[in-house]
Coordinates of C-alpha atoms in Angstrom, one line a residue:
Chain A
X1 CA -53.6 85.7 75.2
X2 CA -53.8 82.4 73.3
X3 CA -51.3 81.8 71.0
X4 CA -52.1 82.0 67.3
X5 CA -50.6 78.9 65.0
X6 CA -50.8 78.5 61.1
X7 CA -51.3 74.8 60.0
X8 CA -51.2 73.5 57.0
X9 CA -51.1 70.1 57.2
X10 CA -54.7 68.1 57.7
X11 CA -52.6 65.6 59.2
X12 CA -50.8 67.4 62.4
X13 CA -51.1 65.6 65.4
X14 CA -51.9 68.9 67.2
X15 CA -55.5 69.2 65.5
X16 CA -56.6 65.9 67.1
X17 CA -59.4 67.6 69.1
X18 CA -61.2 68.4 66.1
X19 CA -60.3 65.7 63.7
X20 CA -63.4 63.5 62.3
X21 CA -66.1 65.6 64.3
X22 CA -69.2 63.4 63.7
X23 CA -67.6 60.7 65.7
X24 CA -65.4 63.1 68.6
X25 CA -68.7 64.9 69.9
X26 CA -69.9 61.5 71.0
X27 CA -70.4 61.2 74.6
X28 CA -67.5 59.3 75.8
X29 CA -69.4 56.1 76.8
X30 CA -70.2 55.6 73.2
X31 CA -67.4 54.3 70.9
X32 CA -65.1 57.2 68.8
X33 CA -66.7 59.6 71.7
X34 CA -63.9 61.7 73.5
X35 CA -66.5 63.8 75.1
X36 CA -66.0 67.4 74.5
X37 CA -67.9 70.4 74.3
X38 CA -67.5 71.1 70.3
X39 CA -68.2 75.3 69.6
X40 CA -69.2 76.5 66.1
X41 CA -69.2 79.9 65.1
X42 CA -68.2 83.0 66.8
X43 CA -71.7 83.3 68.4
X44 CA -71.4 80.1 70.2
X45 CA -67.3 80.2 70.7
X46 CA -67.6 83.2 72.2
X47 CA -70.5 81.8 74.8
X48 CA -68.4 78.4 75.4
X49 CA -65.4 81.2 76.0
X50 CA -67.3 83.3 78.7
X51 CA -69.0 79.6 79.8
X52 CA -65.8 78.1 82.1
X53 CA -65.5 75.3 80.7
X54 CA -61.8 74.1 80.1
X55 CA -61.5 75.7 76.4
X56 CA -58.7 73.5 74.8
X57 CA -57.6 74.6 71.7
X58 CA -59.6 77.0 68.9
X59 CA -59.5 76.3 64.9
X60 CA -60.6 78.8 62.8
X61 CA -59.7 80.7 59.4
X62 CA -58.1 83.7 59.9
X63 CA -60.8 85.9 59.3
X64 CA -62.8 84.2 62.4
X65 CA -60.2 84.2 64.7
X66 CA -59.2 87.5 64.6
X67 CA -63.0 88.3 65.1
X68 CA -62.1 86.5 68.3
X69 CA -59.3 87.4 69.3
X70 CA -61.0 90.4 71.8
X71 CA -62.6 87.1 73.8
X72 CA -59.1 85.2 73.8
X73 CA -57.3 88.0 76.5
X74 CA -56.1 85.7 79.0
X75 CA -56.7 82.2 77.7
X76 CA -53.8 80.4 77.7
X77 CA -54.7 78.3 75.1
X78 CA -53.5 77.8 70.9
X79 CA -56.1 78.9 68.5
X80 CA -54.9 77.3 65.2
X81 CA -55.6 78.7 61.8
X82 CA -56.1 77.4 58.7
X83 CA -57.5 77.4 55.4
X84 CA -61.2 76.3 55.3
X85 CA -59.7 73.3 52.9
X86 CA -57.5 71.9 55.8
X87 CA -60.3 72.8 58.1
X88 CA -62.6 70.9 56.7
X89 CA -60.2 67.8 56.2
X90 CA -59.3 67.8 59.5
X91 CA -63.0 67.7 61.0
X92 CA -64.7 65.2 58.5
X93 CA -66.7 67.6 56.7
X94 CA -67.0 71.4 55.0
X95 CA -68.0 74.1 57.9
X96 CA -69.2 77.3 57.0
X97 CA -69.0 78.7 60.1
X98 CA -65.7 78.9 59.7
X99 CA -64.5 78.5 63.6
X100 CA -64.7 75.9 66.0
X101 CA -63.5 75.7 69.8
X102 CA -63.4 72.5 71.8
X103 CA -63.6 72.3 75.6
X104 CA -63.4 69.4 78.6
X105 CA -66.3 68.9 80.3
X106 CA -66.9 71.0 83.1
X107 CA -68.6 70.1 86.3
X108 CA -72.6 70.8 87.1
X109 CA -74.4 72.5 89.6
X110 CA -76.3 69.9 91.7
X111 CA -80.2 69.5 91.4
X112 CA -80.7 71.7 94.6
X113 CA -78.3 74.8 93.4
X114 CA -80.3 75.3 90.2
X115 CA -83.4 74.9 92.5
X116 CA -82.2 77.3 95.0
X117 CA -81.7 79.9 92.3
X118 CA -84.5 79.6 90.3
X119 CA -88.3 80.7 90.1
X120 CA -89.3 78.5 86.7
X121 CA -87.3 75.5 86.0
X122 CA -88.0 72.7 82.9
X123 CA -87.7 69.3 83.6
X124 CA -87.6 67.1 81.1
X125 CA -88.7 63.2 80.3
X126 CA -87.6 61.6 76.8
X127 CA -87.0 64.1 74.8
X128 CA -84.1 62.2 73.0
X129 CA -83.6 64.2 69.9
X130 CA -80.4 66.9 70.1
X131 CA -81.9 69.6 68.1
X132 CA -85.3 69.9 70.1
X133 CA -82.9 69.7 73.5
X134 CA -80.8 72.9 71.9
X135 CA -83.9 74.3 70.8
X136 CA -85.8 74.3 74.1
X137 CA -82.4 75.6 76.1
X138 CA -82.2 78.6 73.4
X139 CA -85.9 79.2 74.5
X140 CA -85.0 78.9 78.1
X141 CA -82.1 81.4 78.4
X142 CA -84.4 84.1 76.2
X143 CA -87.4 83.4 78.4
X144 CA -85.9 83.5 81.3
X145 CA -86.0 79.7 83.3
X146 CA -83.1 79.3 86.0
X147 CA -82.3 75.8 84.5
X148 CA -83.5 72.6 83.1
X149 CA -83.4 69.2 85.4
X150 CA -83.2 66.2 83.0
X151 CA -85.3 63.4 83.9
X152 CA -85.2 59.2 82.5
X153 CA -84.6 59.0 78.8
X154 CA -82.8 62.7 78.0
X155 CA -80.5 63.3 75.6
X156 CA -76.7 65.2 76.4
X157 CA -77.2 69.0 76.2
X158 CA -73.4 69.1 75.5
X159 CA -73.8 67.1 72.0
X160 CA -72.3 69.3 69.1
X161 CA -76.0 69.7 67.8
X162 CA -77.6 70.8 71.2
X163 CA -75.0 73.3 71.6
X164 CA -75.2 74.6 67.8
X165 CA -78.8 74.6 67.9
X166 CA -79.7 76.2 71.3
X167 CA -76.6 78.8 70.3
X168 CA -74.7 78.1 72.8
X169 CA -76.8 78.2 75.5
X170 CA -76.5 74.8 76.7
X171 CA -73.5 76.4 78.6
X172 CA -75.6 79.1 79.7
X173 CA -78.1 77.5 81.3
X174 CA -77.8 75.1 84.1
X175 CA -78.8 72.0 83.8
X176 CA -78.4 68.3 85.8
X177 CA -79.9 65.1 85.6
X178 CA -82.7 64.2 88.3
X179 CA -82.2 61.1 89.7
X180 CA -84.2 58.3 90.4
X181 CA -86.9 59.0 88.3
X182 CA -89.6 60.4 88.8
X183 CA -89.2 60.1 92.8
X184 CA -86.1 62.8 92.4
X185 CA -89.5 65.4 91.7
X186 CA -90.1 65.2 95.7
X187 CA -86.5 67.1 96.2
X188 CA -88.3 69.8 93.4
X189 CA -91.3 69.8 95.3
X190 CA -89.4 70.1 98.6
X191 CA -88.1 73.3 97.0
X192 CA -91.1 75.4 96.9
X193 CA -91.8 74.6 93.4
X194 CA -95.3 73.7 92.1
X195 CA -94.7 70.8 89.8
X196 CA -97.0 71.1 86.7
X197 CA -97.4 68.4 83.9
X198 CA -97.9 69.8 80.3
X199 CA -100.1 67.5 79.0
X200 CA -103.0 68.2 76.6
X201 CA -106.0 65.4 78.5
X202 CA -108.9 67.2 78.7
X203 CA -109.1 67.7 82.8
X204 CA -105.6 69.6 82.5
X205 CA -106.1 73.4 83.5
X206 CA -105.1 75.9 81.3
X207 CA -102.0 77.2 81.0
X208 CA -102.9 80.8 82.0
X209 CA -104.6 79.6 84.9
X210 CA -101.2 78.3 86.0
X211 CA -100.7 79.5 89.9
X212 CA -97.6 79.1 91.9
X213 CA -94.5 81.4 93.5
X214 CA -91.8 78.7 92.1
X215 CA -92.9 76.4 88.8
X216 CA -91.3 73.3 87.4
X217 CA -92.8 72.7 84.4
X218 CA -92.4 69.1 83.3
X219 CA -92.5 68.2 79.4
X220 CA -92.2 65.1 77.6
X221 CA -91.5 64.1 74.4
X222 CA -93.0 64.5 70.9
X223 CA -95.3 61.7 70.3
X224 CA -95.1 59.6 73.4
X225 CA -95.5 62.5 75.9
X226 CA -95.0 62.0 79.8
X227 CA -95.5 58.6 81.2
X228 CA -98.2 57.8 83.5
X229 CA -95.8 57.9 86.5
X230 CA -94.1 61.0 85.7
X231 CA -98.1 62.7 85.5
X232 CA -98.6 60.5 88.7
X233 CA -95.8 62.6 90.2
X234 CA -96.6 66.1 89.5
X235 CA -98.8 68.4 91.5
X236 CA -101.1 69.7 88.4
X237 CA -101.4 69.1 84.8
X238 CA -101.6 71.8 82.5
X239 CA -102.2 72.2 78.7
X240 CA -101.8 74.7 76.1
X241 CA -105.5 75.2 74.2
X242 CA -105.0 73.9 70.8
X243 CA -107.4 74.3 67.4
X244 CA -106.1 71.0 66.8
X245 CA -105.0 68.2 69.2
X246 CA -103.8 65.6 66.5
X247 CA -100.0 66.8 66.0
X248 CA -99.7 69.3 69.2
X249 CA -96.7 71.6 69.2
X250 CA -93.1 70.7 68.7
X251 CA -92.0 70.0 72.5
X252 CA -89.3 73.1 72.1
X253 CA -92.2 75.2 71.2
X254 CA -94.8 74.0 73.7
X255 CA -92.0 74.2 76.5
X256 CA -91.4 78.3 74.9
X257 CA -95.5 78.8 75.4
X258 CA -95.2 77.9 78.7
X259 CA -92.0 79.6 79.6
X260 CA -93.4 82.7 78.4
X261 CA -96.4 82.1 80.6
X262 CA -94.9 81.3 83.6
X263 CA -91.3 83.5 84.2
X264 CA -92.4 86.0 81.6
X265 CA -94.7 87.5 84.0
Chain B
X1 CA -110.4 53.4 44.9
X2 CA -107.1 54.0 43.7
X3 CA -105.2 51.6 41.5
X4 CA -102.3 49.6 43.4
X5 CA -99.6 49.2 41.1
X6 CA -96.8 46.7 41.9
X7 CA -93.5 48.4 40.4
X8 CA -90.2 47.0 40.1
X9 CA -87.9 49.2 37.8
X10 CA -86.3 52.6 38.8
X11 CA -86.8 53.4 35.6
X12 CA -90.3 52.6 35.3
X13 CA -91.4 56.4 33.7
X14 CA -94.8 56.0 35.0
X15 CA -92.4 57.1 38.3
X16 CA -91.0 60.3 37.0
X17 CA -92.9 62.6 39.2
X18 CA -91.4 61.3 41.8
X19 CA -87.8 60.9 40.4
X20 CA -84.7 63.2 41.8
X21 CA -86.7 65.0 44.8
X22 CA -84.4 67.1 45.7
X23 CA -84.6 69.7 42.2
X24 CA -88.1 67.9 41.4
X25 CA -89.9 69.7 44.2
X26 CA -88.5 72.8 43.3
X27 CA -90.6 76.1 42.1
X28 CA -91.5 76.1 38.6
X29 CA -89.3 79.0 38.0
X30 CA -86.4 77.1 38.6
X31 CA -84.3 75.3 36.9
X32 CA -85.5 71.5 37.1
X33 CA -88.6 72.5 39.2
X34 CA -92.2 71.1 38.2
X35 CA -93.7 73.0 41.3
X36 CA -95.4 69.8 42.8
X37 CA -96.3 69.6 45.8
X38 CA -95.1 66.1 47.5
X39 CA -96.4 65.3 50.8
X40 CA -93.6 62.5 52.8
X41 CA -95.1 59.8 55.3
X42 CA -98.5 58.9 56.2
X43 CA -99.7 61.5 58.4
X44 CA -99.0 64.3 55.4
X45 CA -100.1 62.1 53.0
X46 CA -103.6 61.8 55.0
X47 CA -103.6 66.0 54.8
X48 CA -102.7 66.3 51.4
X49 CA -105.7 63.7 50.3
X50 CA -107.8 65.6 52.8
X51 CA -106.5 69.3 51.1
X52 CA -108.3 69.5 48.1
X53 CA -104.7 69.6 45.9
X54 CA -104.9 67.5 43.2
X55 CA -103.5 64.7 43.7
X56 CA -101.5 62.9 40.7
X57 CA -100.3 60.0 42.4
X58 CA -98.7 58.0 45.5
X59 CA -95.5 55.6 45.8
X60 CA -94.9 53.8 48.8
X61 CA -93.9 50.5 50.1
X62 CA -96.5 47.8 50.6
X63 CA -97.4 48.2 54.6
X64 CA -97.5 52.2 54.2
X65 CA -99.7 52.0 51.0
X66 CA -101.6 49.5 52.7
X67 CA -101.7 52.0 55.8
X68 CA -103.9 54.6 53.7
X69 CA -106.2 52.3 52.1
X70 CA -109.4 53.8 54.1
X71 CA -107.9 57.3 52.9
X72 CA -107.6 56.4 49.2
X73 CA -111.2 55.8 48.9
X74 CA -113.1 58.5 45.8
X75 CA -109.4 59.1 44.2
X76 CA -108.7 57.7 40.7
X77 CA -105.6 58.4 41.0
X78 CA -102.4 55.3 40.8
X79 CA -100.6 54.5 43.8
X80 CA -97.7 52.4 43.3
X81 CA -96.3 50.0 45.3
X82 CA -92.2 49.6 45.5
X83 CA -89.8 48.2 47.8
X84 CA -87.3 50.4 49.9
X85 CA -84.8 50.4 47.6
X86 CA -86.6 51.1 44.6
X87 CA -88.1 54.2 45.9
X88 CA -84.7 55.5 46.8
X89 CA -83.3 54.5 43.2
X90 CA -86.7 56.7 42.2
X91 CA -86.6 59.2 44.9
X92 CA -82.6 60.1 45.3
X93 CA -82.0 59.3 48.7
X94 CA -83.3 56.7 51.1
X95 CA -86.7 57.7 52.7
X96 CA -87.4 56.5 56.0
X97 CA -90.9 57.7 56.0
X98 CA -92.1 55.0 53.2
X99 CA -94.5 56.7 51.1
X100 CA -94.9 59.7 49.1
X101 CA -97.8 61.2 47.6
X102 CA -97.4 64.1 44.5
X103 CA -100.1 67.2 43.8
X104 CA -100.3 69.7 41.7
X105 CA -100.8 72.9 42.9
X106 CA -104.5 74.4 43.6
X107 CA -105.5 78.2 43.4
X108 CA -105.2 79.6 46.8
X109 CA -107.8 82.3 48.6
X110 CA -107.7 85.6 48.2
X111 CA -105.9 88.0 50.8
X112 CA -109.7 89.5 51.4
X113 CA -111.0 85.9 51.5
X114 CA -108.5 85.0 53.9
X115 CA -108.7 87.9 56.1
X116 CA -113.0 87.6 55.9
X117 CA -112.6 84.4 57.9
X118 CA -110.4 85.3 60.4
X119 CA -109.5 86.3 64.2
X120 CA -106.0 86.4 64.0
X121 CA -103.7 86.0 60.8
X122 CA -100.0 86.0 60.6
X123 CA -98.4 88.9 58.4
X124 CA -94.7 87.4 57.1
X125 CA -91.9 89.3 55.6
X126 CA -88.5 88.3 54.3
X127 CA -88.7 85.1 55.6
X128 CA -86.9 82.8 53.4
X129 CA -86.2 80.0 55.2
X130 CA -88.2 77.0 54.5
X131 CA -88.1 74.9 57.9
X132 CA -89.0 78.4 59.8
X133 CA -91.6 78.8 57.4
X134 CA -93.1 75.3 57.7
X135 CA -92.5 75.3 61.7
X136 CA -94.5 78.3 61.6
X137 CA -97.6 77.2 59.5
X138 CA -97.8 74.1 62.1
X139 CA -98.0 76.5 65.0
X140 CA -100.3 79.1 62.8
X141 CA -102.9 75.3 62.7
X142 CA -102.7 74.5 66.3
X143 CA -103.1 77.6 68.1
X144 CA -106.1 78.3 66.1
X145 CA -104.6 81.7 63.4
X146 CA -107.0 82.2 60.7
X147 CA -104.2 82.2 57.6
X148 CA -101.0 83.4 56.8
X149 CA -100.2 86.4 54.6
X150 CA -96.8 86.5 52.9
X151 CA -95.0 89.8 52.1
X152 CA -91.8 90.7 50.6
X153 CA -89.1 88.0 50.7
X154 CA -90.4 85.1 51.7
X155 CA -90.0 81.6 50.9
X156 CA -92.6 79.3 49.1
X157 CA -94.8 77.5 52.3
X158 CA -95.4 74.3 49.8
X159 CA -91.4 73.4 49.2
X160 CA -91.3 70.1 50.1
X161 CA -89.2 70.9 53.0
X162 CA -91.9 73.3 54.1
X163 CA -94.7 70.9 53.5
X164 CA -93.0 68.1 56.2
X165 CA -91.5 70.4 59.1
X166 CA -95.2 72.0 59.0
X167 CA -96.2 68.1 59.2
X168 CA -99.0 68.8 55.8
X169 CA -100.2 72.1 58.0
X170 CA -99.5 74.4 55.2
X171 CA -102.2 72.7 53.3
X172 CA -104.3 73.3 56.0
X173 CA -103.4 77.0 56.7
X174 CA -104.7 79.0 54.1
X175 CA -102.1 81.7 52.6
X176 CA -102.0 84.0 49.8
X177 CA -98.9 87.1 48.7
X178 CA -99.6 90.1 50.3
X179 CA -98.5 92.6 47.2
X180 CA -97.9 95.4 47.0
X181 CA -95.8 95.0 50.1
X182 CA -95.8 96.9 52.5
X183 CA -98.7 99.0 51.1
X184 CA -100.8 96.2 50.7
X185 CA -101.2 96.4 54.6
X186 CA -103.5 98.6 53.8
X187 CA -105.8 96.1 52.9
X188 CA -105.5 94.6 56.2
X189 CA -106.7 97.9 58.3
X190 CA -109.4 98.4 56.4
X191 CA -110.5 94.6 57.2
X192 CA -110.6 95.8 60.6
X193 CA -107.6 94.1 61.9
X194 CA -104.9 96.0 64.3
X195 CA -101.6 95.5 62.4
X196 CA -99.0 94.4 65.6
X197 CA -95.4 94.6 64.3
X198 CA -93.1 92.2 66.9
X199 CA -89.9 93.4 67.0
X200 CA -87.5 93.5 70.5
X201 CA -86.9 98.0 70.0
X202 CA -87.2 99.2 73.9
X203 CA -90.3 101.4 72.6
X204 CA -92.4 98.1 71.9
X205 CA -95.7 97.5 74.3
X206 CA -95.2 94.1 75.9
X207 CA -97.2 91.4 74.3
X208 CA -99.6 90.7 76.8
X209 CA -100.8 94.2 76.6
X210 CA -101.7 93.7 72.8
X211 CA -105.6 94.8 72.5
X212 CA -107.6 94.2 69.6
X213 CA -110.3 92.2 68.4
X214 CA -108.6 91.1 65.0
X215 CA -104.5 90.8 65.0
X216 CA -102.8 90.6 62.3
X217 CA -99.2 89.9 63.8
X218 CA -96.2 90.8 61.4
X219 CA -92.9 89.3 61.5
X220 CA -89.7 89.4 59.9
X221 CA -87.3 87.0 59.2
X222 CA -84.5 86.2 62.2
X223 CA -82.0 88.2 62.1
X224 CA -82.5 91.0 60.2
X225 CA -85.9 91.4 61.5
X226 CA -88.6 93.9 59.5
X227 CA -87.9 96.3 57.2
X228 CA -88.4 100.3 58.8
X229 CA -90.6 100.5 56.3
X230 CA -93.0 97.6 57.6
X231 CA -92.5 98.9 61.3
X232 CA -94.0 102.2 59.4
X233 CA -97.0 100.4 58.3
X234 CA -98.0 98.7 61.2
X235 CA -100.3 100.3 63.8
X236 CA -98.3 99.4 66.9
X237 CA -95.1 97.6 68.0
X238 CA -95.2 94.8 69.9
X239 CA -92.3 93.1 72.2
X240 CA -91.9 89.4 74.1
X241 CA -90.3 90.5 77.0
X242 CA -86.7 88.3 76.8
X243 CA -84.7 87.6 79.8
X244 CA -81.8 88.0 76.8
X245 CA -82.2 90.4 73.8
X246 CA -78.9 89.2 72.0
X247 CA -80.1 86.3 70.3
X248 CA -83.8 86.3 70.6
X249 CA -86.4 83.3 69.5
X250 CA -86.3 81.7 66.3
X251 CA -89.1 83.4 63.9
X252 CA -91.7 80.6 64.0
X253 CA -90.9 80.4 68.2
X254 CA -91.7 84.0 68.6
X255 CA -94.8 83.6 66.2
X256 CA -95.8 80.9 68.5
X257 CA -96.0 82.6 71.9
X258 CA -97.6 85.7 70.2
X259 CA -100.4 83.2 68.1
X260 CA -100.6 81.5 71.9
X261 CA -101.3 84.9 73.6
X262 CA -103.9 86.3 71.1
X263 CA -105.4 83.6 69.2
X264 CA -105.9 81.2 71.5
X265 CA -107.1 83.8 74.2

């Protein structure tokens, strides 16, 4: 059982792991970035708790952590609580979900593992921006795709706004980078999967027309969309029908469409 | 042609619709709201000149201004030119979009007029939440739903955080209150439209099963979902089969795969 602790000081050395959080979620190439896996709210403790990774330490008002404290048989670990004031002095800012937990990294499953166990993958090309990343994991875990393969130009999944936006499910979902790029998409083709290109130019089939046992479903980002090699490299383009082609879909949205589509069935 | 106007004071008045955005965009029935509508960044901007609102005026920095020139052309209306900081001084908080154009607001369609020109239509209640409610009107325009219909509880679609995460679409998309609510679904029937209630209860016929030659689709807000009463009113119940029930799709996600799957059919 983890071992409850009242603080009271915004200073204590022991609430490092949480101090200044707009700088400590940072990947740990970047500067003030120590890496970890930053949970907020029960919803998404809880998920990093049933997740393995190396949960470090919990912070929480009382209220929040003894909603928790069910999930905390047999972690070994000190769940600090505080008022919401020395909460939010410690982290940098005011959190209404009123619980954090923060966890090491953890290691991956390899490219070929989440293959091996999967029907529909995403792969992904750009998509740089945190909340669409969170967004299109949430969509992945409720639509049923056995992970997401991160090709050139991704953002980290484990960023504090992935995880808060996708609810968690960032460490739900498998997911590892695909390297080189695009030439890693001949170990997913090798696989048995059918690698199809969402991309809305006119000679791309239809979604529904979509055939295929196994599907990796390649997205790019907002705006830009897939580059000409990644297309190049795929087996099929599809597109979603659209009224209007100008803006498309939001990439998280598109990605849902065709998750639905494909291991939805 | 409109009339370029070179401004240099924050506190130029001829500015003041487009002073302190974040209460000035508010609905008129609250406090500090003039119930404009204010389109951010070019691509809105374009839709809002293109909407038939009427447009009062435009502030933007000199390349963005310059950017809508072809646009402008048939509106008396100013636009003013400012630097950077000027518009933030105006504005409240530094824009990174670099212009804004302000409307007043236009009558909107009837619920018959809506439902006389269309396939599909989306049938809201309770939700409140402004991004879900934009994201939602810009999936509504690209997959091709006829107009929205808002019932109890939700939020206003032309808050200016509405008006950008639905990129200008809800000036696109026509709406209108559904009231009474939820007898006013009555109105809908007797248009000829099946009323399909989504919601996740074990009883619900999977979504691709949905028949119908006019949908309206009805959704509640995430979380609590709809009201019994709505599920009452509604002719069937309709699910998207989820790998995951627990935390299902975000509102405008959900309405995306179920405008996708009957819509753009």
């Amino acid at each position: 059982m983890a071992q409850l602790i009242s603080v009271h000081d915004v200073a204590d050395p022991r609430l490092d792991d949480f101090r200044d959080l707009t700088t400590a979620d940072r990947r740990p190439d970047r500067p003030g970035g120590r890496g970890f896996v930053i949970a907020e709210g029960t919803v998404v403790v809880r998920r990093l708790l049933a997740s393995g990774y190396p949960v470090r330490a919990l912070l929480g008002v009382e209220r929040r952590i003894s909603d928790l404290e069910p999930d905390l048989a047999g972690f070994e670990v000190p769940a600090y609580v505080a008022s919401a004031d020395v909460m939010a002095g410690v982290v940098g800012f005011h959190l209404n979900r009123g619980v954090l937990a923060v966890a090491g990294r953890a290691p991956q499953p390899s490219v070929v593992d989440i293959l091996a166990g999967s029907r529909v993958v995403a792969v992904l090309e750009g998509v740089g921006d945190h909340e669409n990343l969170g967004a299109l994991f949430r969509n992945a875990a409720a639509l049923g795709v056995g992970g997401v393969l991160l090709g050139a130009g991704c953002a980290d999944p484990l960023y504090r706004r992935s995880v808060r936006v996708s609810m968690g499910n960032v460490l739900r979902v498998p997911f590892a980078r695909l390297e080189p790029w695009p030439d890693g998409l001949s170990t997913v083709r090798e696989s048995g999967f059918t690698i199809a290109a969402l991309t809305p130019r006119p000679d791309s089939v239809a979604l529904r027309e979509l055939t295929g046992k196994r599907v990796a479903l390649l997205f790019g980002s907002e705006g830009p969309g897939l580059t000409e090699e990644a297309i190049a490299a795929a087996d099929v383009t599809v597109r979603i029908p659209m009224a209007d082609g100008v803006d498309s879909l939001n990439v998280a949205t598109a990605a849902a469409i065709a998750f639905y589509e494909t291991a939805g069935r």
